[in-house]
Amino acid sequence: MADYANPEVLVSTDWLRQNLKTPNVRVVEIDVDPKLYAAGHIPGAVGWDWTTQLNDQVKRDIISKEDFEKLNSEAGIKNTDTIIIYGDSSNWFAAFGFWLYKLYGHKDIRLLNGGRAKWLNEEGAPLTTEVPKFERSQYKVSSVDGSLRAKVSEVLAASEKKAPLVDVRSPDEFTGKIIAPPGMTETAQRGGHVPGATSIPWATAVTNENTFKSADELRAIYLDQKRLEPSKATIAYCRIGERSSHTWFVLKYLLGFKDVKNYDGSWTEYGNLIGVPIEKGG
Amino acid sequence: MDHSARVYDDITQMFPDEENPSPIVRLNRLVPEGSQLWAKLEWMNPFGSVKDRAAWAMVRDLERRGELGPRRPGRGIVEPTSGNTGLSLTAIAGMRGYPMLAVVPSKVPEEKKVLLQVLGAKVEVVPDALCPLPGSEDGTIGLAKTHAKASADRWVMPNQYANQQNVEAHLRTTGPEIWRQTQGKVTHVFTSLGTCGTVTGLSKFLKAKNPEVKVIAVQPSPGHDVPGIRNVSELDVSQLYDPKLVDEILEIDFELAYTVAAELARHEGLRAGPSSGLIFEGARRTARKTPVACGVMIFCDDVFKYASNMLKHVPGLVAEP
């Protein structure tokens, strides 16, 4: 059985339980539903609200380098720390946080395999409502890795030259039957997908325990069935960029794709643009 | 307990059992010729739904085991709920002096969210899943479990999705009631799937009495908007579902839940809620194919809690005529 291309970016719940008090191991929770952190979290974890803390509050963008430094410094996180990220919904926004950390050049960042649900369901895995206090640090971003992020111009170019684009939304969003899942406030003017994109819903990558499927299973899905190629530049997108961070993580770190980008503008940018080509149907 | 005069010292004495069953009423106008279909009116229970049975059984069990009550002062109940279990638990908690925290999905109609507060619950609303999760946790279960685990001194979670008391309640009450009310003549039972306590308990009881009884589950089409019930594809969350106990699963377009509920109100005088509309539609289709000699349909609750949903789904209804 083959291993993941970069197995070091995943930690198990057992590993985390044994390392909760290890110096320089820091835990960060990022959920789709920010209420969860306050209700209970892994001891020592800090919790970030993706709506207010990971996105710029004026323009539509991820937080700036300066704000990212401030966020980490206030949480007492150091550049040399090993950061373990976890969250709800099989780590959707945890994967987004992972992507953000990689974009801003953090060296040692890992995902908790199975996320919040796996931890929650384990006998004796501790949860607390206590919010930890840490001494302020001096977190610095020394480089920004723009190669992990696709802008809309790159998406249009990729579509034009038929380069691989992966649409990780639900099948109904892909075909254009719906523009966004019911009740979502972030939406678009038009439904459908970027011409030439392949539909591979994000959940294809996870087991019933919310953990990632084995390397062999992932290869069978993404390489054999869906015909993606690890050597080709690939872009993943969804609706607002968090589900695509999950697939981006799978392609880049578990399957070892050389060049894979997350298009965080995703359908809420693309589906609102005037004049860009859209494909509907399956 | 003598129920003949309907005089009670305490509302809990009104919880249904074989001696005090919820009524079954024969439908006379909408049923295909040659069949008999009876509706079991669960909204006649003290707090308005079939969930009174499970809620009462689960709370008493927690009290017996010392998880609630004098040995755990200040501890309350937290439960993920689409409303009915929450309403029953909240009413019981109020009488017993326990705090109640109901964690509900955002799709639940406003009426239920307000009623929960009227009865004294604190309500936390969780956004509905964006697209189906493969895991066995949905948002409400995850948040309720988190409260129960991180603040065990404050909250205990009965967990209707895994609590055997939810099955036992129907083995002890609903099953024997139907057997007695039909004088053992029941041939079919039609019910929906949610936590699956009802279908599992009923099926176990009735099939032990007569293995020929057909248990038919009626489910809404995927992507539905009918609170409290599930499509089989969503049943991962329940640990109480046993496919061996269900003879047939019928899938009905979920919009019919609402329009058929209106039909029941207009032609049979039954103020049935949308899940009852769905169940009746399943039963009617079965009866059109083969006569149903004595079918009992579990009508989980009434339509009052769904006025806003009815407005959305039933053509011709207007808020201000």
Coordinates of C-alpha atoms in Angstrom, one line a residue, chain A residues 95-96 99-100 103 147-151 155 234-238 240-249 260-266:
Chain A
A95 CA -7.8 23.3 5.1
F96 CA -8.4 26.9 4.2
W99 CA -3.6 27.0 2.8
L100 CA -3.3 30.5 4.3
L103 CA 0.7 31.0 1.4
S147 CA 2.2 30.0 -6.5
L148 CA -0.5 28.5 -4.3
R149 CA -3.2 30.9 -5.3
A150 CA -5.0 31.2 -8.6
K151 CA -6.4 34.6 -9.7
V155 CA -8.6 30.4 -14.4
T234 CA -4.0 22.2 -11.8
I235 CA -6.5 24.6 -10.3
A236 CA -9.2 23.7 -7.7
Y237 CA -12.3 25.9 -7.1
C238 CA -15.6 25.8 -5.2
I240 CA -15.9 30.7 -1.7
G241 CA -12.6 28.8 -1.6
E242 CA -12.8 26.6 1.5
R243 CA -14.0 23.3 0.0
S244 CA -11.4 23.8 -2.8
S245 CA -8.7 24.3 -0.1
H246 CA -9.6 20.8 1.0
T247 CA -9.1 19.3 -2.5
W248 CA -6.0 21.5 -3.0
F249 CA -4.6 19.9 0.1
V260 CA -1.7 23.0 -7.8
K261 CA -3.5 26.3 -7.0
N262 CA -6.5 27.1 -5.0
Y263 CA -8.8 29.6 -6.7
D264 CA -10.3 31.3 -3.6
G265 CA -12.3 33.7 -5.6
S266 CA -14.2 30.6 -6.8

